Amino acid sequence: AMVAARESNAAGGTQQVDVAVVGAGFAGLYLLHRLRKAGLSAVGLEEARDVGGTWYWNRYAGARCDIQTIDYSYTFDPELETAWTWSEKYATQPEILRYLGFVADRYDLRRDIRFKTRVTEARWDEKAERWQLTTDNGARVSCRHYIMATGCLSAPKPPEIDGVKEFEGKVYFTGRWPHDGVNLAGKRVAVIGTGSSAIQSIPLIAEQAAHLTVFQRTPNFALPAGNGPAPEDRRTFFESDRAAYREQARQSMTGVPYPQQTVVSWQLSDAERRERFERAWAAGDLVHILTQLWADQGVDVDGNALICELIREKIAAAVKDPETAAALMPHDHPFGAKRPCLDTNYYATYNRPNVALVNLRQEPIKAITASGITTTKRSVDVDVIVFATGFDAMTGAIRAVHPITGRGGKSLTDVWAQGPQTYLGLTVEGFPNFFMITGPGSPSVLSNMAVSIEQHVDWVVDRLAALRDAGFTTIEPTETAQAGWNRHMADCSMVTLHRLANTWYTGANVPGKVQGLMPYTGGVGPYRSICDEVTSRGMLGFKLT
Ligand code: FAD
Ligand code: N01
């Protein structure tokens, strides 16, 4: 059927499949594998030249995962787990990309993927009960189900600074790094941004460049990565009972097998709190320090402030110049309300003679000029500008397909004018047979994404197979279910501290974007139970026809 479909397309026809999967990252690859096993015909449509998604595009020096790779892996096939061993606690981007290539080969997935193909429009044809997809290279696809596995952090944010076009030097985006690398030797370099991408790349850029100037608007909390071999305790737990290890991750709050803390901060003495903190700091484990210090750290501002203070002490100790150290200390958000970063030589880099920090809170950028960057206080001449300015997160890649037209000619842009509305973060009322993997309203970016992606994909593919077997052709959430999910999202968001920070979780990083916490804060395990309950109660909240 695939061959026939390809041929019909070559002749200017439309490829007919059961399911179109947009994106060939972690999510798209697993979808294609599961759909094939379920006996559904599928095509993958991917803008890039190869698989990998995030790990295809983000090739800047220093790019790594921040969830330990032992956890940031597929778990659906025990044989795959024994066939691949990670070399480090936090693998590099090239290694993760190799892994995804290995997975694509192992399950022979590339043969169903059309690369260099960007989906530009999607329309629901009510009569045919099929989606019609348009792409930038003229290929057309008609599918019963349309699944966007387009990524939460895949649409780079434009620079939003006047004059970028005037600049006569080289400009790079961390999220679109050239494949053959960039030689910065002898160059004067500017990095704009101090999020995770910047914090990973700055130490390596500083080693190469003649001079580096970092332009910081908002400081972030960065924790020592302590990279190296996977830690003994986790490896032992994993090796002793792999199935139990994975199951604990699936039922956990963040998708990493850690228990719920029960001791709250005020039950501990100063010394006990410090002891816990120092142990976590030395462990170099983002999830540990985010969830395991004390039970109120993520839900109570006072319990949280204790940690902020301890981290600021560490910054003061690491950075020699007191003014630079003070500028690097976050004061505007609770720890964890914004994604913390992993530090491999980050703070120490500011002790180098060839590195300077410009605090944009004191001297905002006025413009980029032909020769560099001008703030309200000075002009810095540079040869290279690196934008580590982040992404139009969670909804950017979905909204970039425009229009997505559902029932009655309704456009998703209009339906989401006041912010994304979804049921379970997976589906949207008025858009039959449309699914998002890690969409707004799912735990996604607040979790180990590997675990969340597998859960979403399993749930969606199992439902599609069950619908087919029962003779249904369409599935769509009800208005009531969607409204209920949005209320539940809002209720959950009042419990954690995420709402107290202006971040890409809330849309605050993109001028003009509607503000509101986009990921589900109720946790990975509870979310899984809800999805399972929807199924066990006869597809609660869905209309099937
Ligand atoms: P992606 O990997 O983003 O893949 C989406 C794909 O869809 C892309 O290849 C894109 O080209 C394609 N696409 C989008 N729109 C279209 C279109 N219209 N037409 C055709 N193709 C399209 N998460 C963690 O849990 N742990 C980590 O340690 C971690 N580290 C990260 C490090 C970096 C540098 C970044 C940017 C993110 C990190 N993340 C991490 C989040 C990461 O995005 C997810 O873990 C995961 O890789 C997402 O997989 P995905 O398949 O959902 O999306
Ligand atoms: O993007 P970001 P990122 N002028 O949005 C600044 C994952 N990830 O690519 O905070 C000046 O976090 C902006 O300043 P402010 C991870 O989930 C993981 O770094 O808006 N500055 C901020 O400092 C992460 O959270 C890893 O005031 C401007 C920075 O640019 C997510 O991806 C590695 C500006 C953007 O930071 C995004 O991370 C990389 C402007 N006009 C990514 N616009 C791991 O470690 C933006 N900024 C696994």
XYZ file of C-alpha atoms and ligand atoms in Angstrom:
646
model
C 0.000 0.000 0.000
C 2.901 2.334 0.800
C 4.418 1.845 -2.610
C 1.107 2.503 -4.281
C 0.590 5.593 -2.166
C 4.036 6.935 -3.029
C 3.393 6.341 -6.678
C 0.059 8.083 -6.620
C 1.763 11.037 -5.014
C 4.535 11.152 -7.555
C 1.835 11.430 -10.161
C 0.495 14.517 -8.393
C -2.074 12.588 -6.386
C -2.729 12.484 -2.697
C -1.221 9.900 -0.384
C -4.005 8.059 1.467
C -3.251 6.731 4.939
C -5.064 5.912 8.145
C -2.855 8.212 10.164
C -0.508 11.119 9.415
C 2.130 11.793 12.043
C 3.785 15.192 11.919
C 7.269 15.181 13.441
C 9.970 12.511 13.682
C 11.373 13.162 17.143
C 10.966 11.004 20.245
C 7.181 11.133 19.826
C 6.809 10.717 16.070
C 9.165 7.739 15.956
C 7.357 5.838 18.662
C 3.993 6.659 17.068
C 5.054 5.177 13.735
C 6.254 2.034 15.461
C 3.046 1.593 17.462
C 0.723 2.431 14.563
C 2.411 -0.119 12.356
C 2.087 -2.775 15.057
C -1.584 -1.892 15.455
C -2.128 -2.492 11.738
C -2.828 1.130 10.864
C -1.183 2.606 7.787
C 0.815 5.721 8.602
C 3.100 8.308 7.115
C 5.510 10.539 9.008
C 5.985 14.101 7.756
C 9.105 15.866 8.938
C 10.603 19.204 8.041
C 14.155 18.099 8.898
C 16.365 15.909 6.739
C 16.413 13.114 9.281
C 14.921 11.843 12.521
C 15.672 13.257 15.988
C 13.514 16.364 16.457
C 14.994 18.379 19.332
C 18.196 16.353 19.029
C 18.413 16.964 15.292
C 18.118 20.752 15.574
C 19.924 21.694 18.817
C 23.556 21.023 17.886
C 25.244 23.810 19.831
C 28.336 22.850 21.821
C 27.345 21.624 25.272
C 23.853 20.427 24.319
C 22.819 17.559 26.584
C 19.773 16.281 28.347
C 19.057 17.400 31.922
C 17.094 14.317 32.944
C 19.525 11.452 33.513
C 19.718 9.450 30.314
C 18.979 6.196 32.135
C 15.512 7.742 32.589
C 15.381 9.754 29.367
C 15.011 6.678 27.144
C 12.301 4.603 25.538
C 11.004 1.832 27.751
C 8.511 0.073 25.449
C 10.835 -2.734 24.435
C 12.974 -4.535 27.038
C 15.245 -5.770 24.251
C 15.909 -2.237 23.100
C 16.874 -1.381 26.659
C 19.514 -4.079 26.729
C 20.706 -3.284 23.209
C 21.721 0.275 24.121
C 23.936 1.555 26.940
C 24.449 5.245 27.610
C 28.008 6.363 28.130
C 27.264 9.151 30.608
C 24.838 10.265 33.273
C 23.720 13.121 30.978
C 24.369 12.144 27.366
C 25.415 14.686 24.756
C 23.236 15.723 21.852
C 25.256 13.638 19.340
C 24.789 10.531 21.475
C 21.040 11.095 21.903
C 20.718 11.709 18.166
C 22.607 8.464 17.505
C 20.199 6.680 19.845
C 17.154 7.978 17.973
C 18.789 6.971 14.689
C 19.445 3.547 16.186
C 15.769 3.254 17.139
C 14.688 4.358 13.647
C 16.924 1.668 12.110
C 16.008 -1.055 14.552
C 12.290 -0.722 13.791
C 12.844 0.309 10.173
C 10.914 3.552 10.614
C 12.546 5.808 8.026
C 10.776 4.050 5.160
C 7.482 5.580 6.334
C 8.829 9.108 6.840
C 8.867 11.852 4.247
C 11.691 14.191 5.222
C 12.123 17.800 4.099
C 8.348 18.032 4.190
C 6.723 20.717 6.308
C 2.992 20.531 6.888
C 1.527 23.961 6.235
C -2.261 23.474 6.430
C -4.722 20.895 7.707
C -8.428 20.779 6.898
C -11.097 18.445 8.201
C -13.282 17.241 5.348
C -16.624 16.579 7.027
C -18.104 14.525 4.200
C -15.133 12.229 3.814
C -14.404 12.270 7.563
C -10.746 12.730 6.749
C -8.038 15.326 7.228
C -6.465 16.866 4.145
C -2.900 18.036 4.702
C -0.946 20.476 2.574
C 2.848 20.645 2.660
C 5.507 23.101 1.548
C 6.797 20.812 -1.195
C 3.466 20.134 -2.809
C 2.998 16.649 -1.342
C -0.587 16.079 -0.216
C -1.828 13.629 2.352
C -5.328 12.487 3.161
C -5.678 10.749 6.522
C -8.398 9.535 8.860
C -6.437 10.763 11.897
C -4.044 13.697 12.141
C -1.476 13.546 14.943
C 0.831 16.449 15.708
C 4.010 15.193 17.314
C 5.506 18.558 16.527
C 7.276 19.164 19.846
C 6.894 21.619 22.723
C 10.259 23.280 22.149
C 10.645 23.130 18.400
C 9.558 26.557 17.120
C 12.419 29.007 17.812
C 11.299 32.410 19.070
C 12.207 35.337 16.787
C 14.921 37.624 18.263
C 12.588 40.583 18.870
C 15.486 43.015 18.871
C 15.687 45.869 16.377
C 18.501 45.848 13.870
C 19.364 42.125 13.595
C 19.369 42.489 9.812
C 21.899 45.345 10.002
C 24.490 43.195 11.776
C 27.432 42.427 9.481
C 28.864 39.544 11.501
C 27.509 36.018 11.838
C 24.248 35.190 13.600
C 23.397 31.777 15.072
C 20.418 30.361 16.947
C 21.129 27.576 19.441
C 17.951 25.837 18.278
C 19.075 25.862 14.603
C 22.807 25.267 14.975
C 24.765 24.519 11.760
C 25.485 20.846 11.209
C 29.150 21.305 10.456
C 29.757 23.284 13.648
C 30.941 26.840 14.113
C 34.555 27.875 14.616
C 34.680 30.665 17.185
C 38.450 30.716 17.650
C 39.730 34.278 17.877
C 36.216 35.712 17.598
C 34.441 38.277 19.763
C 31.150 36.611 20.596
C 27.889 37.788 22.154
C 25.386 35.374 23.665
C 21.893 36.721 24.221
C 19.931 34.793 26.841
C 20.694 32.820 29.991
C 18.267 29.897 29.791
C 19.274 26.214 29.653
C 20.664 26.460 26.105
C 22.837 29.458 26.955
C 24.007 27.983 30.245
C 25.114 24.799 28.505
C 26.902 26.560 25.662
C 28.483 29.582 27.395
C 31.345 27.673 29.093
C 32.372 26.041 25.801
C 32.038 29.245 23.799
C 34.178 31.023 26.405
C 36.923 28.424 25.977
C 37.005 28.952 22.214
C 36.319 32.630 21.689
C 38.743 35.506 22.086
C 36.108 37.304 24.105
C 32.570 36.513 25.183
C 29.910 38.969 26.347
C 26.767 37.452 27.854
C 23.616 39.590 27.679
C 21.368 38.543 30.533
C 17.826 39.736 31.059
C 16.694 37.327 33.790
C 19.063 35.142 35.819
C 18.172 31.467 36.247
C 18.945 28.957 38.948
C 21.647 26.568 37.721
C 22.567 23.376 39.560
C 25.760 21.376 39.182
C 25.398 18.581 36.630
C 28.235 16.525 38.079
C 28.311 14.634 34.830
C 30.203 11.370 34.491
C 29.188 7.734 34.554
C 25.567 6.985 35.563
C 25.444 7.003 39.376
C 25.912 3.650 41.058
C 22.740 3.762 43.194
C 20.437 4.385 40.235
C 22.195 1.836 38.049
C 21.904 -0.779 40.790
C 18.200 -0.056 41.308
C 17.655 -0.188 37.543
C 19.631 -3.390 36.994
C 18.028 -5.134 39.967
C 14.488 -4.857 38.584
C 14.094 -2.932 35.370
C 10.341 -3.425 35.133
C 9.784 -2.123 38.665
C 12.072 0.839 38.011
C 10.117 1.824 34.892
C 6.779 1.284 36.570
C 7.735 3.543 39.467
C 8.674 6.253 36.936
C 5.283 5.915 35.223
C 3.420 6.342 38.508
C 5.611 9.173 39.801
C 4.887 12.890 39.679
C 7.687 13.762 37.237
C 8.335 10.577 35.287
C 11.482 9.757 37.249
C 11.352 7.047 39.924
C 11.466 9.081 43.108
C 9.055 8.789 46.015
C 6.811 11.632 47.208
C 8.530 13.543 49.990
C 6.471 13.728 53.174
C 8.673 15.781 55.517
C 7.987 19.514 55.295
C 10.615 22.221 55.699
C 9.537 23.443 59.127
C 9.860 19.949 60.601
C 13.588 20.114 59.865
C 16.228 22.154 61.654
C 18.464 24.552 59.730
C 21.258 22.016 59.960
C 19.060 19.181 58.682
C 17.853 21.284 55.764
C 21.370 22.279 54.869
C 22.494 18.674 55.065
C 19.730 17.609 52.658
C 20.527 20.470 50.332
C 24.270 19.796 50.265
C 23.647 16.124 49.548
C 21.330 16.979 46.667
C 23.736 19.632 45.359
C 26.576 17.125 45.328
C 24.412 14.464 43.639
C 24.050 16.585 40.482
C 20.487 15.519 39.816
C 17.898 18.041 38.674
C 14.890 15.963 39.662
C 16.327 15.131 43.064
C 16.829 18.761 43.973
C 13.488 19.751 42.426
C 11.427 17.213 44.342
C 13.316 15.521 47.165
C 14.420 18.261 49.585
C 11.161 18.746 51.452
C 7.488 18.262 50.633
C 6.537 21.955 50.600
C 9.318 23.110 48.290
C 7.121 23.208 45.190
C 3.868 24.294 46.769
C 4.656 26.844 49.483
C 6.561 30.095 48.961
C 8.246 29.924 52.369
C 9.382 26.320 51.957
C 10.656 27.308 48.522
C 12.431 30.504 49.577
C 14.743 28.477 51.819
C 16.142 26.729 48.751
C 16.501 29.964 46.762
C 18.622 31.355 49.578
C 20.856 28.268 49.690
C 21.426 28.396 45.928
C 22.237 32.112 45.995
C 24.903 31.319 48.594
C 26.418 28.838 46.138
C 26.453 31.464 43.375
C 28.193 33.919 45.699
C 30.823 31.312 46.461
C 31.385 30.360 42.805
C 31.671 33.813 41.218
C 34.587 35.980 42.345
C 33.363 39.415 41.282
C 30.590 40.378 43.746
C 28.739 42.572 41.269
C 28.636 39.795 38.662
C 27.623 37.272 41.333
C 24.773 39.528 42.476
C 23.575 39.959 38.883
C 23.535 36.169 38.413
C 21.285 35.585 41.453
C 17.592 35.062 40.681
C 15.172 36.917 42.948
C 12.101 37.150 40.762
C 10.744 33.604 40.785
C 10.410 30.581 43.076
C 12.948 27.821 42.495
C 11.446 25.317 40.068
C 8.641 27.602 38.900
C 10.867 28.211 35.896
C 12.871 25.306 34.503
C 16.204 25.319 36.385
C 19.358 24.706 34.374
C 22.265 22.321 34.720
C 25.674 23.864 35.268
C 28.887 22.413 33.902
C 31.367 25.216 34.636
C 28.702 27.868 34.086
C 29.156 30.096 37.129
C 32.925 29.488 37.108
C 33.093 30.779 33.532
C 32.443 34.315 34.813
C 35.824 34.161 36.592
C 37.604 33.994 33.234
C 39.320 37.170 32.050
C 37.729 36.918 28.577
C 34.118 36.804 29.788
C 31.836 39.709 30.720
C 28.220 39.833 31.830
C 25.917 42.649 30.759
C 22.912 43.019 33.033
C 20.053 44.024 30.758
C 17.885 44.913 33.755
C 20.230 47.847 34.300
C 20.988 48.630 30.682
C 18.468 47.208 28.188
C 19.490 46.519 24.593
C 18.588 49.475 22.386
C 19.477 47.893 19.078
C 21.751 45.621 17.144
C 23.956 47.600 14.772
C 26.295 46.717 11.922
C 29.153 46.114 14.365
C 27.510 44.769 17.505
C 25.041 45.394 20.288
C 24.145 48.757 21.778
C 22.624 49.024 25.238
C 21.467 52.195 26.942
C 24.971 52.497 28.434
C 27.471 51.204 25.847
C 28.213 49.587 22.512
C 29.820 46.155 22.400
C 31.489 45.268 19.098
C 31.333 41.588 18.215
C 31.952 39.259 15.266
C 29.283 36.718 16.198
C 25.896 36.881 17.927
C 24.440 33.712 19.367
C 20.742 33.878 20.108
C 19.930 31.486 22.945
C 16.541 33.148 23.192
C 14.340 30.086 23.405
C 11.135 28.913 21.818
C 7.510 29.758 21.215
C 6.852 26.827 23.506
C 4.007 24.301 23.623
C 1.732 25.962 21.049
C 4.261 27.491 18.603
C 4.680 24.507 16.298
C 0.966 23.658 16.409
C -0.107 27.168 15.502
C 2.524 27.382 12.775
C 0.347 24.998 10.767
C -2.206 27.518 9.662
C -5.007 27.134 9.285
C -5.968 23.963 11.075
C -9.626 23.906 10.169
C -12.011 21.691 12.084
C -15.744 21.058 11.983
C -17.872 23.886 10.524
C -14.797 25.618 9.124
C -13.599 26.636 12.592
C -9.916 27.519 12.779
C -7.796 26.385 15.722
C -6.248 29.864 15.899
C -9.701 31.331 16.555
C -10.713 28.617 19.002
C -7.477 29.234 20.932
C -7.632 33.043 20.706
C -7.881 33.260 24.508
C -5.304 30.498 25.042
C -5.194 26.770 24.312
C -8.299 24.749 25.187
C -7.931 20.978 25.187
C -9.297 17.806 26.687
C -6.459 15.926 28.421
C -3.950 17.996 26.478
C -4.492 15.512 23.656
C -7.633 16.559 21.792
C -9.728 19.643 20.987
C -13.508 19.982 20.740
C -14.569 20.754 17.160
C -11.496 18.983 15.735
C -12.421 15.327 15.225
C -9.658 12.747 14.869
C -7.037 15.358 15.778
C -4.429 14.570 18.435
C -1.460 16.332 19.948
C 1.376 14.528 21.699
C 2.509 16.513 24.766
C 0.030 19.247 23.866
C -0.886 22.148 26.147
C -2.851 20.676 29.037
C -0.645 17.591 29.348
C 2.173 17.162 31.916
C 4.763 17.177 29.098
C 7.444 19.746 29.873
C 7.008 19.357 33.638
C 8.057 15.744 33.329
C 10.599 13.394 31.911
C 9.273 13.732 28.376
C 10.273 10.222 27.363
C 7.799 8.792 29.882
C 5.043 11.270 29.005
C 5.484 10.685 25.282
C 5.207 6.906 25.638
C 2.072 7.278 27.751
C 0.403 9.638 25.249
C 1.342 7.528 22.254
C 0.184 4.284 23.863
C -3.107 5.838 24.900
C -3.809 7.392 21.492
C -2.821 4.353 19.408
C -4.747 1.964 21.672
C -7.825 4.172 21.284
C -7.493 4.352 17.482
C -7.204 0.577 17.250
C -10.195 0.104 19.556
C -12.313 2.571 17.557
C -11.485 0.827 14.326
C -12.308 -2.560 15.823
C -15.650 -1.235 17.085
C -16.472 0.262 13.679
C -16.288 3.942 14.644
C -14.759 6.481 12.288
C -14.583 9.651 14.371
C -13.664 10.658 17.906
C -13.989 14.136 19.405
C -14.161 15.457 22.962
C -17.374 17.091 24.187
C -17.554 20.757 25.096
C -18.356 19.792 28.683
C -15.348 17.512 28.993
C -13.051 20.162 27.607
C -14.420 22.831 29.931
C -14.029 20.414 32.829
C -10.411 19.713 31.935
C -9.670 23.419 31.744
C -11.195 23.912 35.200
C -9.176 21.007 36.550
C -6.016 22.513 34.986
C -6.758 25.823 36.672
C -7.415 24.144 40.035
C -4.151 22.198 39.854
C -2.244 25.309 38.872
C -3.324 26.961 42.131
C -1.534 24.259 44.100
C 2.003 24.611 42.711
C 4.201 27.701 42.402
C 4.526 27.684 38.603
C 1.938 30.443 38.251
C 4.228 32.814 40.168
C 6.886 33.030 37.464
C 6.890 34.632 34.026
C 8.187 31.815 31.860
C 7.741 29.965 28.646
C 5.402 27.675 30.646
C 3.008 30.647 30.833
C 3.696 32.195 27.442
C 5.409 35.191 29.045
C 8.527 34.871 26.871
C 6.690 35.662 23.621
C 5.393 39.219 23.228
C 1.652 39.252 22.609
C 1.110 35.588 23.533
C -1.916 34.883 25.724
C -0.784 34.331 29.326
C -1.651 31.188 31.237
C 0.081 28.131 32.557
C 0.109 25.649 29.673
C 1.401 22.344 31.103
C -0.735 20.238 33.465
C 0.693 20.495 36.974
C -1.166 17.542 38.506
C 1.688 15.094 37.890
C 2.524 12.236 35.529
C 1.113 9.349 37.613
C -2.209 11.045 38.410
C -2.532 12.118 34.754
C -2.005 8.535 33.619
C -4.749 7.355 35.998
C -7.148 9.961 34.598
C -6.477 8.854 31.020
C -7.000 5.229 32.036
C -10.241 6.119 33.792
C -11.509 7.880 30.664
C -11.022 4.593 28.822
C -12.431 2.304 31.486
C -15.571 4.435 31.764
C -16.526 4.036 28.106
C -14.473 6.922 26.679
C -15.782 9.431 29.171
C -15.951 12.897 27.646
C -15.702 11.770 24.027
C -18.277 11.570 21.241
C -17.751 8.640 18.931
C -19.466 8.231 15.576
P 10.578 17.232 18.908
O 11.766 16.461 19.262
O 10.616 18.705 19.053
O 10.226 16.854 17.403
C 9.234 17.523 16.695
C 9.564 17.445 15.221
O 8.453 17.937 14.496
C 10.747 18.292 14.807
O 11.699 17.501 14.199
C 10.173 19.304 13.828
O 11.039 19.572 12.754
C 8.923 18.614 13.367
N 7.880 19.545 12.946
C 7.303 20.525 13.686
N 6.363 21.142 12.966
C 6.332 20.525 11.762
C 5.555 20.707 10.594
N 4.595 21.625 10.518
N 5.788 19.903 9.545
C 6.750 18.944 9.597
N 7.522 18.736 10.685
C 7.304 19.516 11.750
N 13.126 16.807 27.787
C 13.360 15.942 28.783
O 12.452 15.278 29.259
N 14.612 15.768 29.256
C 15.664 16.455 28.780
O 16.763 16.284 29.269
C 15.447 17.398 27.727
N 16.448 18.105 27.189
C 16.195 19.013 26.213
C 17.245 19.734 25.660
C 17.026 20.675 24.686
C 18.172 21.413 24.081
C 15.702 20.953 24.272
C 15.399 22.006 23.252
C 14.654 20.219 24.798
C 14.892 19.241 25.748
N 13.863 18.457 26.267
C 14.126 17.550 27.262
C 12.524 18.525 25.697
C 12.487 17.731 24.353
O 11.966 18.602 23.417
C 11.680 16.459 24.514
O 12.275 15.654 25.497
C 11.554 15.581 23.275
O 12.768 15.473 22.581
C 10.455 16.052 22.396
O 10.199 15.112 21.410
P 9.007 15.328 20.398
O 9.080 14.244 19.414
O 7.746 15.519 21.135
O 9.295 16.739 19.713
O 15.200 29.015 26.259
P 14.691 29.880 27.520
P 16.259 27.825 26.229
N 16.392 40.017 24.750
O 13.381 30.451 27.097
C 16.396 35.405 26.950
C 14.778 22.911 27.364
N 16.220 22.812 27.242
O 16.429 27.422 24.819
O 14.114 35.045 30.893
C 17.141 39.532 25.748
O 14.728 29.112 28.753
C 15.484 35.029 28.059
O 15.385 36.060 29.005
P 14.035 36.187 29.934
C 14.462 23.275 28.799
O 13.224 22.755 29.134
C 16.855 21.938 28.024
O 17.441 28.139 26.973
O 12.883 36.062 28.980
N 17.041 38.301 26.230
C 16.183 33.762 28.563
O 17.254 34.089 29.388
C 14.463 24.782 28.722
O 13.802 25.412 29.758
C 18.208 21.870 28.007
O 14.142 37.509 30.546
C 16.114 37.510 25.681
C 16.720 33.148 27.284
O 16.790 34.191 26.333
C 13.820 25.011 27.385
O 14.317 23.973 26.551
C 18.940 22.687 27.172
C 15.273 37.952 24.648
C 15.821 32.074 26.730
O 15.773 31.016 27.646
C 14.150 26.350 26.760
O 15.514 26.662 26.986
C 18.261 23.571 26.377
C 15.441 39.269 24.186
N 14.684 39.757 23.205
C 16.903 23.621 26.419
N 14.448 36.948 24.308
C 18.881 20.946 28.907
O 19.747 21.286 29.652
C 14.754 35.913 25.131
N 15.755 36.258 25.951
C 18.407 19.602 28.868
